[in-house]
Tab-separated table of C-alpha atoms in Angstrom:
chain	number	residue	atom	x	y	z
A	1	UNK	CA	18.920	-2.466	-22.763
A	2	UNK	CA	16.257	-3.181	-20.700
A	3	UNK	CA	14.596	-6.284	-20.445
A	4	UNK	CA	10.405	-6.238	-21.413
A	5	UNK	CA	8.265	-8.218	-18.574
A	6	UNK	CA	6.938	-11.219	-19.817
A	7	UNK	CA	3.233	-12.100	-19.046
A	8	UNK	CA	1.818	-15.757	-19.535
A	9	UNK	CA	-0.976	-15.933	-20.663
A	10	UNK	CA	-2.989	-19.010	-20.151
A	11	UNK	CA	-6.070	-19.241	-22.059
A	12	UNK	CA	-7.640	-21.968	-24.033
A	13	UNK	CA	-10.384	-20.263	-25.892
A	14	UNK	CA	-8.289	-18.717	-29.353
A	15	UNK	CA	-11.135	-16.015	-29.059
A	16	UNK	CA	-10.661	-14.866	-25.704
A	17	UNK	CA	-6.434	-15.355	-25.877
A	18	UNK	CA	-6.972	-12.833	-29.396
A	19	UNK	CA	-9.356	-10.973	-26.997
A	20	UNK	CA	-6.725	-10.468	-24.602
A	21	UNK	CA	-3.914	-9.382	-26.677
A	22	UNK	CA	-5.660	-6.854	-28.134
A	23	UNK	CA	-6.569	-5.406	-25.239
A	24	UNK	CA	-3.136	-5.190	-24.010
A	25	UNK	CA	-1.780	-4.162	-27.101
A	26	UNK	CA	-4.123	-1.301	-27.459
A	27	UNK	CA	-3.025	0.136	-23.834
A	28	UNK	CA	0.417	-0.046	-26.014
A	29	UNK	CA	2.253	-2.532	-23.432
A	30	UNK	CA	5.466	-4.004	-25.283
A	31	UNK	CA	5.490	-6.699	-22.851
A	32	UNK	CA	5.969	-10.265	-24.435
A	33	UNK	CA	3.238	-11.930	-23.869
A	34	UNK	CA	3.237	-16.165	-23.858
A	35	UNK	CA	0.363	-17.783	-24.206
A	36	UNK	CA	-0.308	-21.193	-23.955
A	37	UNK	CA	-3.590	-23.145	-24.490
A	38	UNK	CA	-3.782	-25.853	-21.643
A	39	UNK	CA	-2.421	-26.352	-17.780
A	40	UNK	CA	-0.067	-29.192	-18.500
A	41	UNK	CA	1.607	-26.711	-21.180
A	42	UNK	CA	1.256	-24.103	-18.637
A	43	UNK	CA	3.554	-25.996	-15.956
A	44	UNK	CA	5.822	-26.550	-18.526
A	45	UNK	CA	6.726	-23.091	-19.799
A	46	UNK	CA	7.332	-22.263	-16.071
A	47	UNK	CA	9.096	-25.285	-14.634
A	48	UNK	CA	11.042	-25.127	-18.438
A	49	UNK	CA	10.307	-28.726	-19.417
A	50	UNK	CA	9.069	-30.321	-22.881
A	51	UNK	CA	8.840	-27.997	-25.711
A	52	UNK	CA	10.345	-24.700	-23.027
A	53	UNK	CA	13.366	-26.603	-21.936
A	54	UNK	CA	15.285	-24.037	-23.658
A	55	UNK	CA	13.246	-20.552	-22.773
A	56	UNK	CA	14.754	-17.576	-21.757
A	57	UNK	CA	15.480	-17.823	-18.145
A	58	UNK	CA	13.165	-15.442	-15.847
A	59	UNK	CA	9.513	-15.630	-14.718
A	60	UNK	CA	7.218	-13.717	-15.731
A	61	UNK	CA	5.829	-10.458	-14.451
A	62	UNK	CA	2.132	-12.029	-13.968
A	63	UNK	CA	0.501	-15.061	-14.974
A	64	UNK	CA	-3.205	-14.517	-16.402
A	65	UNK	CA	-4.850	-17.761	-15.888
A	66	UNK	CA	-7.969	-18.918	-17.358
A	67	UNK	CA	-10.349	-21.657	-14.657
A	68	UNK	CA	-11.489	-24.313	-17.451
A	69	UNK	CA	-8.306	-25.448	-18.894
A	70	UNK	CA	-7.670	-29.026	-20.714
A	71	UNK	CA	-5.355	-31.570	-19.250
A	72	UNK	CA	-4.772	-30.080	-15.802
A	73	UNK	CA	-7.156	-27.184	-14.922
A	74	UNK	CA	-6.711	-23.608	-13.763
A	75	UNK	CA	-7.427	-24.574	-10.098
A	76	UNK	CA	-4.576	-27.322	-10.285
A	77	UNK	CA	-2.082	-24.854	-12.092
A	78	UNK	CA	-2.340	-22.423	-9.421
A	79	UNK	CA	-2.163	-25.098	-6.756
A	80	UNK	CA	1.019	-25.738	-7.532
A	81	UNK	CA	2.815	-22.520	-8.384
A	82	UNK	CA	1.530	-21.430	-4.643
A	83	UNK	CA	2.981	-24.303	-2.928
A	84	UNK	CA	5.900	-24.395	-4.768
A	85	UNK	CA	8.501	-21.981	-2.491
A	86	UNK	CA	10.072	-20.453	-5.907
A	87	UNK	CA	6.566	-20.013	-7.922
A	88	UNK	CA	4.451	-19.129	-5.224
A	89	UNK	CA	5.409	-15.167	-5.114
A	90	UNK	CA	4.801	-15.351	-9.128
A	91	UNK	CA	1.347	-13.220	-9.396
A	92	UNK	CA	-2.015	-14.662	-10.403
A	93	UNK	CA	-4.431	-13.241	-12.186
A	94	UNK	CA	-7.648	-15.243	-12.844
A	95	UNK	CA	-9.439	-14.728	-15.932
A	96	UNK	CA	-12.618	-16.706	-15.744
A	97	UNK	CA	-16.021	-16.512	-16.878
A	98	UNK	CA	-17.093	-18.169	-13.438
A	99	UNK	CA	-18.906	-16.456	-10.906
A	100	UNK	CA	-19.352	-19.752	-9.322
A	101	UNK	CA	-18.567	-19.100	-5.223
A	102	UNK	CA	-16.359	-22.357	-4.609
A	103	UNK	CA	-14.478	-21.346	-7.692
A	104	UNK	CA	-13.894	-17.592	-5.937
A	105	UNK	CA	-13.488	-19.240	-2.556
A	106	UNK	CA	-10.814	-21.764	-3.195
A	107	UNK	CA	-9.173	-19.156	-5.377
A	108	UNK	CA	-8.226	-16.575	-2.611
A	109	UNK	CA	-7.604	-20.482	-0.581
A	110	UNK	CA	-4.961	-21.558	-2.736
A	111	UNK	CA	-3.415	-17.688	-2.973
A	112	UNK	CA	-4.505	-15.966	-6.430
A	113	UNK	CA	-3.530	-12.469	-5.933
A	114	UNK	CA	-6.570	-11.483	-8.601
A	115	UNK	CA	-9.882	-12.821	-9.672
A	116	UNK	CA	-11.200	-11.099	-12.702
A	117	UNK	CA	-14.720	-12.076	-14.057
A	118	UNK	CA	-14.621	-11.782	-17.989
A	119	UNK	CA	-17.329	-8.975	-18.799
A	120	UNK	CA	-19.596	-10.397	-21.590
A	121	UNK	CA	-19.524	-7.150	-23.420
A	122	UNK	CA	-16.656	-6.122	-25.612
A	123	UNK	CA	-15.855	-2.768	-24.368
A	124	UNK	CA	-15.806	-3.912	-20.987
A	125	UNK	CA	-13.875	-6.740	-21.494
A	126	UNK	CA	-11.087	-4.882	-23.470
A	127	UNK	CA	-11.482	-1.860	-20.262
A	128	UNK	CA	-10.790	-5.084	-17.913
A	129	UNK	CA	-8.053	-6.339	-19.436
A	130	UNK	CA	-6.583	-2.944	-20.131
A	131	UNK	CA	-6.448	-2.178	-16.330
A	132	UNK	CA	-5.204	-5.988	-15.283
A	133	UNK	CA	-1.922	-5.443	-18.207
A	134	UNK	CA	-1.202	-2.014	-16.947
A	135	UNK	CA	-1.457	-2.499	-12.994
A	136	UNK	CA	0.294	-5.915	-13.098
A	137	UNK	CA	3.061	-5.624	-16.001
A	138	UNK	CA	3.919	-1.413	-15.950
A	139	UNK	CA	2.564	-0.227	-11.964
A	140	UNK	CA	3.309	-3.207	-10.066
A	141	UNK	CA	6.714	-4.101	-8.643
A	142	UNK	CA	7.729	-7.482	-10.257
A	143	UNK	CA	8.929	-10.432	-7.822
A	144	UNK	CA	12.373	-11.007	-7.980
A	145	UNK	CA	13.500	-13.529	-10.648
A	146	UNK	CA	10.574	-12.012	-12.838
A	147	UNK	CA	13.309	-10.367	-15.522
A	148	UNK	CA	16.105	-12.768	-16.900
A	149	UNK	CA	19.687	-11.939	-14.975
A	150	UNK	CA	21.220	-9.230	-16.820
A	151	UNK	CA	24.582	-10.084	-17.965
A	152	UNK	CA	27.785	-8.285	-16.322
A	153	UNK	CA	30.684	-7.340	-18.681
A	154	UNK	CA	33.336	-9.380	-18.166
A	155	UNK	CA	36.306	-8.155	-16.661
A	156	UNK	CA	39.369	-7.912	-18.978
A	157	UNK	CA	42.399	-10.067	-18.129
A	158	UNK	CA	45.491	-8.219	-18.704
């Protein structure tokens, strides 16, 4: 069987995160999607710490990652997947309401492959999101490591 691409999703705002997923789920992607509400639970789920210890090995497909997080921001999160040799190759999709410049700027400085201003108007937004979940989890190649190892019969003994 094979194995759905996981996206995170990190979004604090329960509007925007519902938002989000019904975007994607009305461009019918049956990718998984995790979402989790701050940075510091962000870094978790991928370094598999705390409460995601015990996840499913694999990374995910993309990582959509909200600027204004709680307890370690967006800018800090993606700091740290793109300096880390393992996470760095992980894509990045920012989802931000910010059309602040230094945001932008240090963005594309730190490596985000995507920055994605959040329309204010519905139809738009769900339109954005539509095209981020289908070029990033269905058209785009994942990074190795993306999908959990697939198990290989074992041999029999005789």
């Amino acid at each position: 069987m094979k194995e759905l691409k996981r996206i995170l999703l990190i979004e604090d705002s329960a509007n925007d995160a519902e938002l989000i997923l019904a975007a994607l789920s009305e461009n019918h992607l049956a990718n998984e999607v995790v979402v989790v509400r701050d940075g510091e639970e962000a870094l978790d789920y991928l370094y598999r710490r705390g409460l995601f210890r015990l996840r499913m090995e694999g990374y995910p497909v993309v990582v959509l990652l909200d600027l204004k997080l709680p307890k370690v921001d967006g800018l800090e999160v993606l700091a740290q997947l793109k300096s880390d040799p393992i996470m760095r190759v992980i894509p990045v999709v920012v989802l931000t309401s910010s059309r602040e410049e230094p945001d932008l700027v240090r963005c594309y400085e730190l490596g985000v492959n995507a920055y994605v201003v959040k329309p204010v108007d519905y139809h738009d937004f769900v339109d954005s999101i539509k095209g981020v979940g289908l070029f990033w989890a269905v058209i785009n190649q994942p990074p190795v490591g993306a999908l959990p190892p697939v198990p290989h019969p074992q041999k029999e003994r005789t």
